[in-house]
PDB file of C-alpha atoms and ligand atoms in Angstrom:
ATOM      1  CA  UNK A   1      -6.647  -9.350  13.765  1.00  0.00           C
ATOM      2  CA  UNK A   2      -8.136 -12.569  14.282  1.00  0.00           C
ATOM      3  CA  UNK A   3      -8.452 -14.380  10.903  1.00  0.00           C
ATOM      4  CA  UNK A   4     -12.065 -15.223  11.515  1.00  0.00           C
ATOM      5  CA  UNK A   5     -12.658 -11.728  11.137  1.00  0.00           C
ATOM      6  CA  UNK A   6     -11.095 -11.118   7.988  1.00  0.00           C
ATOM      7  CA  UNK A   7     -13.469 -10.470   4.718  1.00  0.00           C
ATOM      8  CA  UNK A   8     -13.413 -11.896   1.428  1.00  0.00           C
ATOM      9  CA  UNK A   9      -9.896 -11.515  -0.547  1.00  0.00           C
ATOM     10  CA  UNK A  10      -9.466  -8.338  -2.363  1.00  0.00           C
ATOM     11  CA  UNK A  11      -6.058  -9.017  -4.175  1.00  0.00           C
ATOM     12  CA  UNK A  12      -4.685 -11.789  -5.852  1.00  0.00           C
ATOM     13  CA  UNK A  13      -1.300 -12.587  -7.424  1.00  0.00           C
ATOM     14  CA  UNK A  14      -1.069 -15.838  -9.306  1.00  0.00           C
ATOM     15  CA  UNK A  15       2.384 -16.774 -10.738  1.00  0.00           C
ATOM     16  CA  UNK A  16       3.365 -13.449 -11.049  1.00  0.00           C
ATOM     17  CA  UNK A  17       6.938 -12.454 -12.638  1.00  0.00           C
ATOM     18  CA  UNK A  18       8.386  -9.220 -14.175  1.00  0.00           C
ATOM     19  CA  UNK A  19      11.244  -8.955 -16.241  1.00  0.00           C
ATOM     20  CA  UNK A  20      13.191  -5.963 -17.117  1.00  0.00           C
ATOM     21  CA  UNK A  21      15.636  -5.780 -20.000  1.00  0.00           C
ATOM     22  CA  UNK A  22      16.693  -8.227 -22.362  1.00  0.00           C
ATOM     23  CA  UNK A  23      19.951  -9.657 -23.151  1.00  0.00           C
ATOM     24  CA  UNK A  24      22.827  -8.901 -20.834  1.00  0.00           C
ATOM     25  CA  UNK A  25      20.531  -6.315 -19.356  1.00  0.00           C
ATOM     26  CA  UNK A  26      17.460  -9.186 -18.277  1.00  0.00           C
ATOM     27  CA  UNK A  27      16.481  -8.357 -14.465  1.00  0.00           C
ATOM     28  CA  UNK A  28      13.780 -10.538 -13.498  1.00  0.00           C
ATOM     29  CA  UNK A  29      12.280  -8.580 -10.358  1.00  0.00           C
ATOM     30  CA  UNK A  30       9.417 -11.026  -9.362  1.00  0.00           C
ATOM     31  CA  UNK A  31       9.558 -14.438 -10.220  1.00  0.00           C
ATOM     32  CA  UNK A  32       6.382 -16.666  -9.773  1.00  0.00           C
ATOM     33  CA  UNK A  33       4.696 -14.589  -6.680  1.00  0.00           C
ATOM     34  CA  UNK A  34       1.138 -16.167  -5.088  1.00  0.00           C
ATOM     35  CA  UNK A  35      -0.097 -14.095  -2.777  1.00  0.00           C
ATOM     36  CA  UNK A  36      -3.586 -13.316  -1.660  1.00  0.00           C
ATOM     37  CA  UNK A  37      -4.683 -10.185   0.739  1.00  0.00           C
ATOM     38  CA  UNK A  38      -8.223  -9.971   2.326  1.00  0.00           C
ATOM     39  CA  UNK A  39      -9.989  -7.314   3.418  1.00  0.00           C
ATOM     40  CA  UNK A  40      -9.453  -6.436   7.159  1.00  0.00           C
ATOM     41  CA  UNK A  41      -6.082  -7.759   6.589  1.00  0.00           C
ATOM     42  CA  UNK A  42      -2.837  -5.759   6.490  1.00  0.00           C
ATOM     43  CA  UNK A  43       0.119  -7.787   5.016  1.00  0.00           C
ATOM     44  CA  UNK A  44       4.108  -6.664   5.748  1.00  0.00           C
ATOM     45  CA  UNK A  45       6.603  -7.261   2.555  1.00  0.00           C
ATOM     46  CA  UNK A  46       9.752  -7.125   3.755  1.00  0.00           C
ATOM     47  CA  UNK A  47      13.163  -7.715   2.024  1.00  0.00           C
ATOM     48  CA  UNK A  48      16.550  -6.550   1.158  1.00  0.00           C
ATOM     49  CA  UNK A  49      17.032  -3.722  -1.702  1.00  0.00           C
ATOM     50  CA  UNK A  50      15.958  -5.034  -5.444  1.00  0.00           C
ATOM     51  CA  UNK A  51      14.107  -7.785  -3.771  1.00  0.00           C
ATOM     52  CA  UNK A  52      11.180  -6.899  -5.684  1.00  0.00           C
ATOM     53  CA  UNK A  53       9.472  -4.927  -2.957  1.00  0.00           C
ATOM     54  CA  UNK A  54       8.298  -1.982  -4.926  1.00  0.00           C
ATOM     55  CA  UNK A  55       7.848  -4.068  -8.582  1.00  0.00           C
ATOM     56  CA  UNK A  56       5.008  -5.947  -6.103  1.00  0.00           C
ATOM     57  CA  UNK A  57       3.174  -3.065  -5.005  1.00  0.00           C
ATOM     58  CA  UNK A  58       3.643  -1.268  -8.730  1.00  0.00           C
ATOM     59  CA  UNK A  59       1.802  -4.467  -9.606  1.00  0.00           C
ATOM     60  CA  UNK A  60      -0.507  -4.767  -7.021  1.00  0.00           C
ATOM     61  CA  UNK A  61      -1.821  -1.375  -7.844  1.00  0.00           C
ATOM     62  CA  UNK A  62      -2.060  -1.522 -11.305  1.00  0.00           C
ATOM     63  CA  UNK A  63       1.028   0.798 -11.821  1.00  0.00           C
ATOM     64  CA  UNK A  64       2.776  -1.572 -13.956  1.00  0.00           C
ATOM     65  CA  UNK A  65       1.635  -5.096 -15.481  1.00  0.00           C
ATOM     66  CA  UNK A  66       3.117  -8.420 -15.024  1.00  0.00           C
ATOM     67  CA  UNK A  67       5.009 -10.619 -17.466  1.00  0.00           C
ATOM     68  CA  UNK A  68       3.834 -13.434 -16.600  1.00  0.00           C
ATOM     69  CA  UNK A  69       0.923 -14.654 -14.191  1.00  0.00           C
ATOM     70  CA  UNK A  70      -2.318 -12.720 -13.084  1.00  0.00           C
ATOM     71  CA  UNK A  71      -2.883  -9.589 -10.221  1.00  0.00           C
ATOM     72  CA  UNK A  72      -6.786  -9.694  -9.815  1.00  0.00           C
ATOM     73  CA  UNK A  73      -7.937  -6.882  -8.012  1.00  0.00           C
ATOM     74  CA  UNK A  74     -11.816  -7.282  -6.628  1.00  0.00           C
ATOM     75  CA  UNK A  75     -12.665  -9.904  -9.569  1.00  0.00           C
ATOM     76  CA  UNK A  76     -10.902  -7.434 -11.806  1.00  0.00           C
ATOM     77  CA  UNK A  77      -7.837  -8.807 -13.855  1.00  0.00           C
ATOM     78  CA  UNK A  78      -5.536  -5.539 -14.021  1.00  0.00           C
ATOM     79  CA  UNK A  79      -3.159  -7.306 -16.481  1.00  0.00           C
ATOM     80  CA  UNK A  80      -6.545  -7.434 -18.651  1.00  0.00           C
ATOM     81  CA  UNK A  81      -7.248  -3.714 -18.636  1.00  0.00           C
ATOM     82  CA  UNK A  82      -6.324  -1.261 -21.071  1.00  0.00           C
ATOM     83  CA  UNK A  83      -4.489   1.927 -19.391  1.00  0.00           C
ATOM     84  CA  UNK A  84      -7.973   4.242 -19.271  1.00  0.00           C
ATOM     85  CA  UNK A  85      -9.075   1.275 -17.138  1.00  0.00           C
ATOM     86  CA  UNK A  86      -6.477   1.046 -15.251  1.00  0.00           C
ATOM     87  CA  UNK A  87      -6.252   4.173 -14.447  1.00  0.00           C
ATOM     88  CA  UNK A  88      -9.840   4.510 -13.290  1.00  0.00           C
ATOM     89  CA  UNK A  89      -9.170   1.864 -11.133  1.00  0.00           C
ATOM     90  CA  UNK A  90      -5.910   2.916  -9.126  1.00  0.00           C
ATOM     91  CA  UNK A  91      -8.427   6.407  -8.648  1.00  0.00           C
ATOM     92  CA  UNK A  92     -11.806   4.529  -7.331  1.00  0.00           C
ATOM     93  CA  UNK A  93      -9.988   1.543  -5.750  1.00  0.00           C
ATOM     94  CA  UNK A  94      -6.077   2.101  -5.081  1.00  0.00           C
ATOM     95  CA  UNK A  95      -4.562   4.162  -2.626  1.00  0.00           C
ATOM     96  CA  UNK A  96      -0.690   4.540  -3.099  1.00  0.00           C
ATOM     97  CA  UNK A  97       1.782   5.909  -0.266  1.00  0.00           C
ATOM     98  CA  UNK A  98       5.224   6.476  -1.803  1.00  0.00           C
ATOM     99  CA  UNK A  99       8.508   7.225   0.479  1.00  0.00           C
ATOM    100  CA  UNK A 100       8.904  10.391  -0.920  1.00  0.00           C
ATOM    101  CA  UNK A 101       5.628  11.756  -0.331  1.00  0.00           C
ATOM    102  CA  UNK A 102       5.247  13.174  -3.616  1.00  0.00           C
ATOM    103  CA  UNK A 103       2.877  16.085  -2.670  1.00  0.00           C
ATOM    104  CA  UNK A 104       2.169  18.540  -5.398  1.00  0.00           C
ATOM    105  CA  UNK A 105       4.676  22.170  -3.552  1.00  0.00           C
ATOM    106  CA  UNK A 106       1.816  24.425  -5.949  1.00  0.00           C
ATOM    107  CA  UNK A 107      -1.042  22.896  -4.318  1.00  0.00           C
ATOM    108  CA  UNK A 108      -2.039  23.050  -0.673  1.00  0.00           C
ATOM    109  CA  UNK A 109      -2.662  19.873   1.669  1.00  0.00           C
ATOM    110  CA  UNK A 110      -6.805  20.074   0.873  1.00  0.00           C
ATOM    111  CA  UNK A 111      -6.010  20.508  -2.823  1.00  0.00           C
ATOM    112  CA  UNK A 112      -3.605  17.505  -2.698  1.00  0.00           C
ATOM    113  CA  UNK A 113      -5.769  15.101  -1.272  1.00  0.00           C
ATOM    114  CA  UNK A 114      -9.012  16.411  -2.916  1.00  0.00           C
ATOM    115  CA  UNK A 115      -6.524  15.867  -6.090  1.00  0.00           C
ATOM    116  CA  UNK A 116      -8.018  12.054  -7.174  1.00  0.00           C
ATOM    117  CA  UNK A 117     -11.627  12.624  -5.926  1.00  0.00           C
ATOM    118  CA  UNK A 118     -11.202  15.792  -8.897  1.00  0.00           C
ATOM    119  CA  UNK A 119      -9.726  13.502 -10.813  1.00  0.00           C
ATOM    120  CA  UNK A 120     -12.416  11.062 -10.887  1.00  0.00           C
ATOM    121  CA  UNK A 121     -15.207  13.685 -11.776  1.00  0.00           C
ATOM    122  CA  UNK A 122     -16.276  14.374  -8.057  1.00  0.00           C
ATOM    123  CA  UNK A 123     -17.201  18.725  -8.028  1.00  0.00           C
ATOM    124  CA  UNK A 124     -14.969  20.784  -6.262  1.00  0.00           C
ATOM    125  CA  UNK A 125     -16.483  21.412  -3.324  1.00  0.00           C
ATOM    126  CA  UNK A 126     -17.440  17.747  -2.867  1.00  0.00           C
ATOM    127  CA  UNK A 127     -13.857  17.007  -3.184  1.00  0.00           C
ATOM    128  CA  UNK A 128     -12.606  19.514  -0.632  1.00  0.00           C
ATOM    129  CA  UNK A 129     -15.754  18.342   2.000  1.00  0.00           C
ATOM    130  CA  UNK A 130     -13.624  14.429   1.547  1.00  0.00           C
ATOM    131  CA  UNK A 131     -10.659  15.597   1.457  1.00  0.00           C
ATOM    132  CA  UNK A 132     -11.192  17.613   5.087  1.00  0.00           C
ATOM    133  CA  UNK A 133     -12.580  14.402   6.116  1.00  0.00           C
ATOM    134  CA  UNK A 134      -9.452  12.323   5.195  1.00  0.00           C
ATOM    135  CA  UNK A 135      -7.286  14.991   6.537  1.00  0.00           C
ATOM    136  CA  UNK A 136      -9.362  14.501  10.292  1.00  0.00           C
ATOM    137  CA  UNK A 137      -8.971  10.927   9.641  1.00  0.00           C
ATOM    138  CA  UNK A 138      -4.978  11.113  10.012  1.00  0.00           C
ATOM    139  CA  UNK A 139      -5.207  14.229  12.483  1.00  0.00           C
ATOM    140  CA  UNK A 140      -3.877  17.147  10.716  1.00  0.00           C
ATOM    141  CA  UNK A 141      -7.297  19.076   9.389  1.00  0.00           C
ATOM    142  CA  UNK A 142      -6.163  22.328  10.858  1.00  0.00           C
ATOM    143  CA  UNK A 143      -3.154  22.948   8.512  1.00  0.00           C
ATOM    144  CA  UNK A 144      -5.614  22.063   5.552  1.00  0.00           C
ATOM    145  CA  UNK A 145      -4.872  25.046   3.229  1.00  0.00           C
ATOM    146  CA  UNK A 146      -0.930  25.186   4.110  1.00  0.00           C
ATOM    147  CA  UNK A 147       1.569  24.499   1.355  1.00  0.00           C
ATOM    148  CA  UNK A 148       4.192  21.115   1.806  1.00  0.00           C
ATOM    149  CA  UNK A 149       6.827  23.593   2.231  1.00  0.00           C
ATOM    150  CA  UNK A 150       5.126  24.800   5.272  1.00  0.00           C
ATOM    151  CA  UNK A 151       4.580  21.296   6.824  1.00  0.00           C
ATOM    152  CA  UNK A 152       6.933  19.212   8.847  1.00  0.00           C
ATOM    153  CA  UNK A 153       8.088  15.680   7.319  1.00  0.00           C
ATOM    154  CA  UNK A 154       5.683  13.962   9.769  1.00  0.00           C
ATOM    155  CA  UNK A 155       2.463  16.588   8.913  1.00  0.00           C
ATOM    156  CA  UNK A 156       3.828  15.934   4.662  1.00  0.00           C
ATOM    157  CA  UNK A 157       3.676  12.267   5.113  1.00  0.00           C
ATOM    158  CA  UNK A 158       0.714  12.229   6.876  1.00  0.00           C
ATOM    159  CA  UNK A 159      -1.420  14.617   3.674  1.00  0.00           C
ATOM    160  CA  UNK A 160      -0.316  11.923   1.414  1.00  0.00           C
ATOM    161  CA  UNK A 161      -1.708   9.120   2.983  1.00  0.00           C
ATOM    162  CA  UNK A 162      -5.379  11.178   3.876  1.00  0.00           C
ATOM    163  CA  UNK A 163      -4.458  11.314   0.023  1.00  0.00           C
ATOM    164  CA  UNK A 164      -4.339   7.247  -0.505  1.00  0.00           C
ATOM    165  CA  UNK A 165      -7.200   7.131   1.481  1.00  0.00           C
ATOM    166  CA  UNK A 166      -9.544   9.636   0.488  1.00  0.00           C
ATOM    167  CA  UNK A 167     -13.048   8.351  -0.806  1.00  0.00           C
ATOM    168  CA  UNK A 168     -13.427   4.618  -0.871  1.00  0.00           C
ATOM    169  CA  UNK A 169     -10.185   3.166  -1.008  1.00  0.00           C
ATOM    170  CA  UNK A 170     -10.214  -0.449  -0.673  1.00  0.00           C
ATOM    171  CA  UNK A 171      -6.426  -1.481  -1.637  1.00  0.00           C
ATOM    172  CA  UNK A 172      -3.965   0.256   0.237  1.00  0.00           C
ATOM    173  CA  UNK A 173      -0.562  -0.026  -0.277  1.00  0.00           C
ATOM    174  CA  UNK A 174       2.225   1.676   1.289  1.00  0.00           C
ATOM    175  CA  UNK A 175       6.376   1.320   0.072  1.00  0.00           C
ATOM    176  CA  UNK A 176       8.118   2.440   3.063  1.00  0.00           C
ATOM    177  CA  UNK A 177       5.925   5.310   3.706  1.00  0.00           C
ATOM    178  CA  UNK A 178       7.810   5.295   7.448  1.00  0.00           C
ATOM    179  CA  UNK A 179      10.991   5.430   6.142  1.00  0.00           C
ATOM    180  CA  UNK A 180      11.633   9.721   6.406  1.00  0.00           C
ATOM    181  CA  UNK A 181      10.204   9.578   9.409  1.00  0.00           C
ATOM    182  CA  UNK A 182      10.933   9.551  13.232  1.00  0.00           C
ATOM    183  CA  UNK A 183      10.096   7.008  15.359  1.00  0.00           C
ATOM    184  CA  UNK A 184       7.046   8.765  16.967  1.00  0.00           C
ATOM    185  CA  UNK A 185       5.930   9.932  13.065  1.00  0.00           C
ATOM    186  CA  UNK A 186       6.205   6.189  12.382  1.00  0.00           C
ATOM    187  CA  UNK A 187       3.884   4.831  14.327  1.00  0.00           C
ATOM    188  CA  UNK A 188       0.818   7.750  13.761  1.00  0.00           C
ATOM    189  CA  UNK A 189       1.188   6.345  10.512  1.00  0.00           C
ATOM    190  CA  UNK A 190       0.969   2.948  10.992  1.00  0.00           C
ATOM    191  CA  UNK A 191      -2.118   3.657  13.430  1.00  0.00           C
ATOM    192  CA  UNK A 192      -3.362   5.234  10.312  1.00  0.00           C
ATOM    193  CA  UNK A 193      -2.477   2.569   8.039  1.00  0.00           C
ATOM    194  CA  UNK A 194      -3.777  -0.233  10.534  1.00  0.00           C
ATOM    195  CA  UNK A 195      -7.252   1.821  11.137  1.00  0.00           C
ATOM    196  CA  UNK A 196      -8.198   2.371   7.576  1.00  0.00           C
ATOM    197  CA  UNK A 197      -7.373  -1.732   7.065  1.00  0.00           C
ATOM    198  CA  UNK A 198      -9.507  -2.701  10.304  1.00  0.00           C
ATOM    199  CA  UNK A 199     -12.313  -0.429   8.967  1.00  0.00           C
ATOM    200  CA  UNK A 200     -12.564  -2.537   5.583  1.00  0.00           C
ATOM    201  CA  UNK A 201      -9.453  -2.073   3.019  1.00  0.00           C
ATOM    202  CA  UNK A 202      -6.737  -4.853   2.195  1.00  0.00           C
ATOM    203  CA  UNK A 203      -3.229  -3.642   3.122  1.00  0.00           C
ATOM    204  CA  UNK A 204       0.113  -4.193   1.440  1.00  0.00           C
ATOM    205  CA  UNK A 205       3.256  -2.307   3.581  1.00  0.00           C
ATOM    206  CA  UNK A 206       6.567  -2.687   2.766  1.00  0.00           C
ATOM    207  CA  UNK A 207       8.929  -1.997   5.358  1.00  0.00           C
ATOM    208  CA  UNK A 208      12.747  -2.234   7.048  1.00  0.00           C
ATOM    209  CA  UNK A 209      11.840  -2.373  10.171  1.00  0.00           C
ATOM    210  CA  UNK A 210      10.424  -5.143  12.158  1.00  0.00           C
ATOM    211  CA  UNK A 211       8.697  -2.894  14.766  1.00  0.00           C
ATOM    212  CA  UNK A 212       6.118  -1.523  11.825  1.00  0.00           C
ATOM    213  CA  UNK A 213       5.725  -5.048  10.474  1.00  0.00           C
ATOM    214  CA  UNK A 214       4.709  -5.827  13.934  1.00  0.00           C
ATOM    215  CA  UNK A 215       1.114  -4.196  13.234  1.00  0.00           C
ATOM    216  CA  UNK A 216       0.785  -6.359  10.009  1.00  0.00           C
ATOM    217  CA  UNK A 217      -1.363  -9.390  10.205  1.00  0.00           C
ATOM    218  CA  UNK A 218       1.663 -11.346   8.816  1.00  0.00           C
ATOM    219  CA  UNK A 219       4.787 -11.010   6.777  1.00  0.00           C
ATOM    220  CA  UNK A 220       5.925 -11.879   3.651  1.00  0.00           C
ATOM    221  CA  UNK A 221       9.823 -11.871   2.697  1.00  0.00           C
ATOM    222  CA  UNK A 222      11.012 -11.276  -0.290  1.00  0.00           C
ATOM    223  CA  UNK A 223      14.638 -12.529  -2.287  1.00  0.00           C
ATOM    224  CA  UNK A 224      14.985 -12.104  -5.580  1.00  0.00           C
ATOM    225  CA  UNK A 225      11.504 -11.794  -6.704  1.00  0.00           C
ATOM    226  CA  UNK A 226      10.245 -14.399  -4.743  1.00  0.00           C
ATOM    227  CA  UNK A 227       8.516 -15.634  -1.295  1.00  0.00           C
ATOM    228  CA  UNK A 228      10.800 -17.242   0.892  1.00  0.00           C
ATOM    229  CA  UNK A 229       9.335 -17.045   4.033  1.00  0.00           C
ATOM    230  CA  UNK A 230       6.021 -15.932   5.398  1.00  0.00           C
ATOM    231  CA  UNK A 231       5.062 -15.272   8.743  1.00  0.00           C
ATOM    232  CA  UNK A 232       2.095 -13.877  11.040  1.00  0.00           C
ATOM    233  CA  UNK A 233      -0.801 -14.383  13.158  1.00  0.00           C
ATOM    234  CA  UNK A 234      -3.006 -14.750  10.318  1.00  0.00           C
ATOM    235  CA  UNK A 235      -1.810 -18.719   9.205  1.00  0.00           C
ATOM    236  CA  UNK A 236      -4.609 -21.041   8.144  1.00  0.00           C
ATOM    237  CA  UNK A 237      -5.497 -24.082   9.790  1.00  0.00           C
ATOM    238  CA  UNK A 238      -3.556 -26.086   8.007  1.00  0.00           C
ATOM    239  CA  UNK A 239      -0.199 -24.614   9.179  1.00  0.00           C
ATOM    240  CA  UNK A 240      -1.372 -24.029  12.763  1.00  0.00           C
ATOM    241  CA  UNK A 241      -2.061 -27.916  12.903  1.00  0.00           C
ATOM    242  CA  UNK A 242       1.552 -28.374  11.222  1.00  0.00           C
ATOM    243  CA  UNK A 243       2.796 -26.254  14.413  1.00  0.00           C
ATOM    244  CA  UNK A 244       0.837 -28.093  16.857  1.00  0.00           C
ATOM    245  CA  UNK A 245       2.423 -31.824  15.517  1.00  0.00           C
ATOM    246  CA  UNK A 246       5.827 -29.943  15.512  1.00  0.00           C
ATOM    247  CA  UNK A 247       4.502 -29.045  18.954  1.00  0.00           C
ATOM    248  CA  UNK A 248       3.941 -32.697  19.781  1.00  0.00           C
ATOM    249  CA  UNK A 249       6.596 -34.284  18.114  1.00  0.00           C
TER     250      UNK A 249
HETATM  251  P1  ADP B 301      13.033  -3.253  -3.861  1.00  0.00           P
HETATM  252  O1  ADP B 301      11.865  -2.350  -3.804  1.00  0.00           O
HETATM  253  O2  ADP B 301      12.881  -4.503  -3.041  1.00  0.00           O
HETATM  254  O3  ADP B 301      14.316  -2.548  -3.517  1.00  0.00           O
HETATM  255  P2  ADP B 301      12.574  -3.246  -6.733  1.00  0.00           P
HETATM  256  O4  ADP B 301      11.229  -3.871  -6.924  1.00  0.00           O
HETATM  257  O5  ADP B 301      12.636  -1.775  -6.805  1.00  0.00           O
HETATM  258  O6  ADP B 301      13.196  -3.784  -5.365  1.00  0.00           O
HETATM  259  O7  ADP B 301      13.555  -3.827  -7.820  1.00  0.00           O
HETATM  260  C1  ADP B 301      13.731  -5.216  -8.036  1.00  0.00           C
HETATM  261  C2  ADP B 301      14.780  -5.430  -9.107  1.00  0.00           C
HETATM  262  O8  ADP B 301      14.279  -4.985 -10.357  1.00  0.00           O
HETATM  263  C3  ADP B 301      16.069  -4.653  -8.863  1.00  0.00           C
HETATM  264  O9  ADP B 301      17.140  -5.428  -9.338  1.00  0.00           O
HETATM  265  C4  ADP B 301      15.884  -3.424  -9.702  1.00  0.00           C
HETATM  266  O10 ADP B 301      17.121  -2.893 -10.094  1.00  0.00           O
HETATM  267  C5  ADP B 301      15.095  -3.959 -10.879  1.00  0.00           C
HETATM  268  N1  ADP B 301      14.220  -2.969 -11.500  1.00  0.00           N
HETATM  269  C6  ADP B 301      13.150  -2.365 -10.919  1.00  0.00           C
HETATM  270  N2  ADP B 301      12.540  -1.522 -11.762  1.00  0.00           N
HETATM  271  C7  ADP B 301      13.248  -1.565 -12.929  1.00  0.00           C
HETATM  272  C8  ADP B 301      13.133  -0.938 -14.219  1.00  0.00           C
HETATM  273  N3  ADP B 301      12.153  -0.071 -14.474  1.00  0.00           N
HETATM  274  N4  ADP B 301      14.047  -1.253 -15.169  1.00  0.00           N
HETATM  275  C9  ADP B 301      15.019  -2.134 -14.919  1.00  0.00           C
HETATM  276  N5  ADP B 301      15.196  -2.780 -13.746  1.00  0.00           N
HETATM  277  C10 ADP B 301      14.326  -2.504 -12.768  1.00  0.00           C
HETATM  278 MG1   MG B 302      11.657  -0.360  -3.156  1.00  0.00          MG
END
């Protein structure tokens, strides 16, 4: 996307570090992350295992809270809100795709995704009318009221995403939610993903593979718990000036 386009920022991270443990058992999984993501921007973390990858995006999205430093999500300071809060937020603002899908096998793919819209005191049958909308969003409305265990991989994956993205979502972040996939499953969801951002969310993906970073605005790299390297077509002025004197010189 071109940057001019992009809105306002939606997340930031200032300084942020987590530490697990203590003692001989001390794993510090982010240490001293900035990062800021706007809206209309999708940003690729990428990053060998225990980078950090997933302690980001547990932070990010209010899942966990930082030992150090700030996550500000829409003027909000997660690290400042009690867990009721928190909560509340991750349901109105957050939408979470895990690797493993994590479907409820009792409920079907409507109930699923009208799951958070329930959740956050929406009635039943307004929940199910958003939830067949998010489920036409990522192309699979017509197995609505079929069970996961009676969905391919691809059609599972795709239910929870309509599920991160059902009602207004306007953080969206995604830990490898290619990674059980094929190649052709892969990039339906990343057209997904790259829609919802284009249409107004902020976008966090973390991913292997450079071919799904490719529809990221830029990409991030992580080594343990921290940036060392950030790429994309996204770079400020500043650093496209830097390249053009490299250019020259
Ligand atoms: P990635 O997603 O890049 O593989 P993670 O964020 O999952 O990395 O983990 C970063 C580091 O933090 C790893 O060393 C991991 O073992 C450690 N870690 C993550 N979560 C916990 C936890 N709950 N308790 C202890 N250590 C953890
Ligand atoms: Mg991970």
């Amino acid at each position: 996307m071109n940057p001019a386009s992009l809105g306002p920022v939606l997340l930031t991270l200032r300084g942020v570090s987590r530490v697990h443990g203590e003692g001989a058992a001390r794993v510090q999984a982010l240490a001293g992350v900035d990062l800021e993501v706007r809206l209309g921007e999708l940003v690729a973390v990428m990053g060998p295992s225990g980078s950090g990858k997933s302690t980001l995006l547990h932070l990010a999205g209010g899942l966990d809270t930082p030992t150090a430093g700030t996550v500000t999500v829409g003027g909000a300071e997660v690290s400042g809100l009690g867990l009721a809060e928190r909560a509340a937020l991750r349901r109105r603002s957050v939408g979470y795709v895990f690797q493993d899908f994590n479907l409820i096998p009792a409920l079907t793919a409507a109930e699923n995704v009208a799951l958070p819209r329930e959740l956050d005191g929406l009635g039943t049958r307004a929940a199910r009318a958003a939830a067949l909308e998010a489920l036409a969003e990522v192309g699979i409305v017509e197995v609505a009221d079929r069970f996961p265990d009676e969905l391919s991989g691809g059609q599972r994956q795709r239910v929870a995403i309509a599920r991160a993205l059902v009602g207004p979502r306007s953080l969206v972040l995604a830990d490898e939610p290619t990674g059980a996939l094929d190649s052709v499953a892969g990039e339906d969801v990343m057209r997904v993903l790259r829609a919802r951002v284009d249409a107004g969310a902020a976008g966090l993906l973390v991913t292997h593979e450079a071919r799904f970073a490719a529809w990221a605005d830029r990409t991030i790299f992580l080594r343990d718990g921290a940036v060392v390297d950030s790429t994309g077509a996204s770079a400020g002025p500043e650093s496209l000036l830097a390249a053009v004197a490299r250019d020259l010189g």
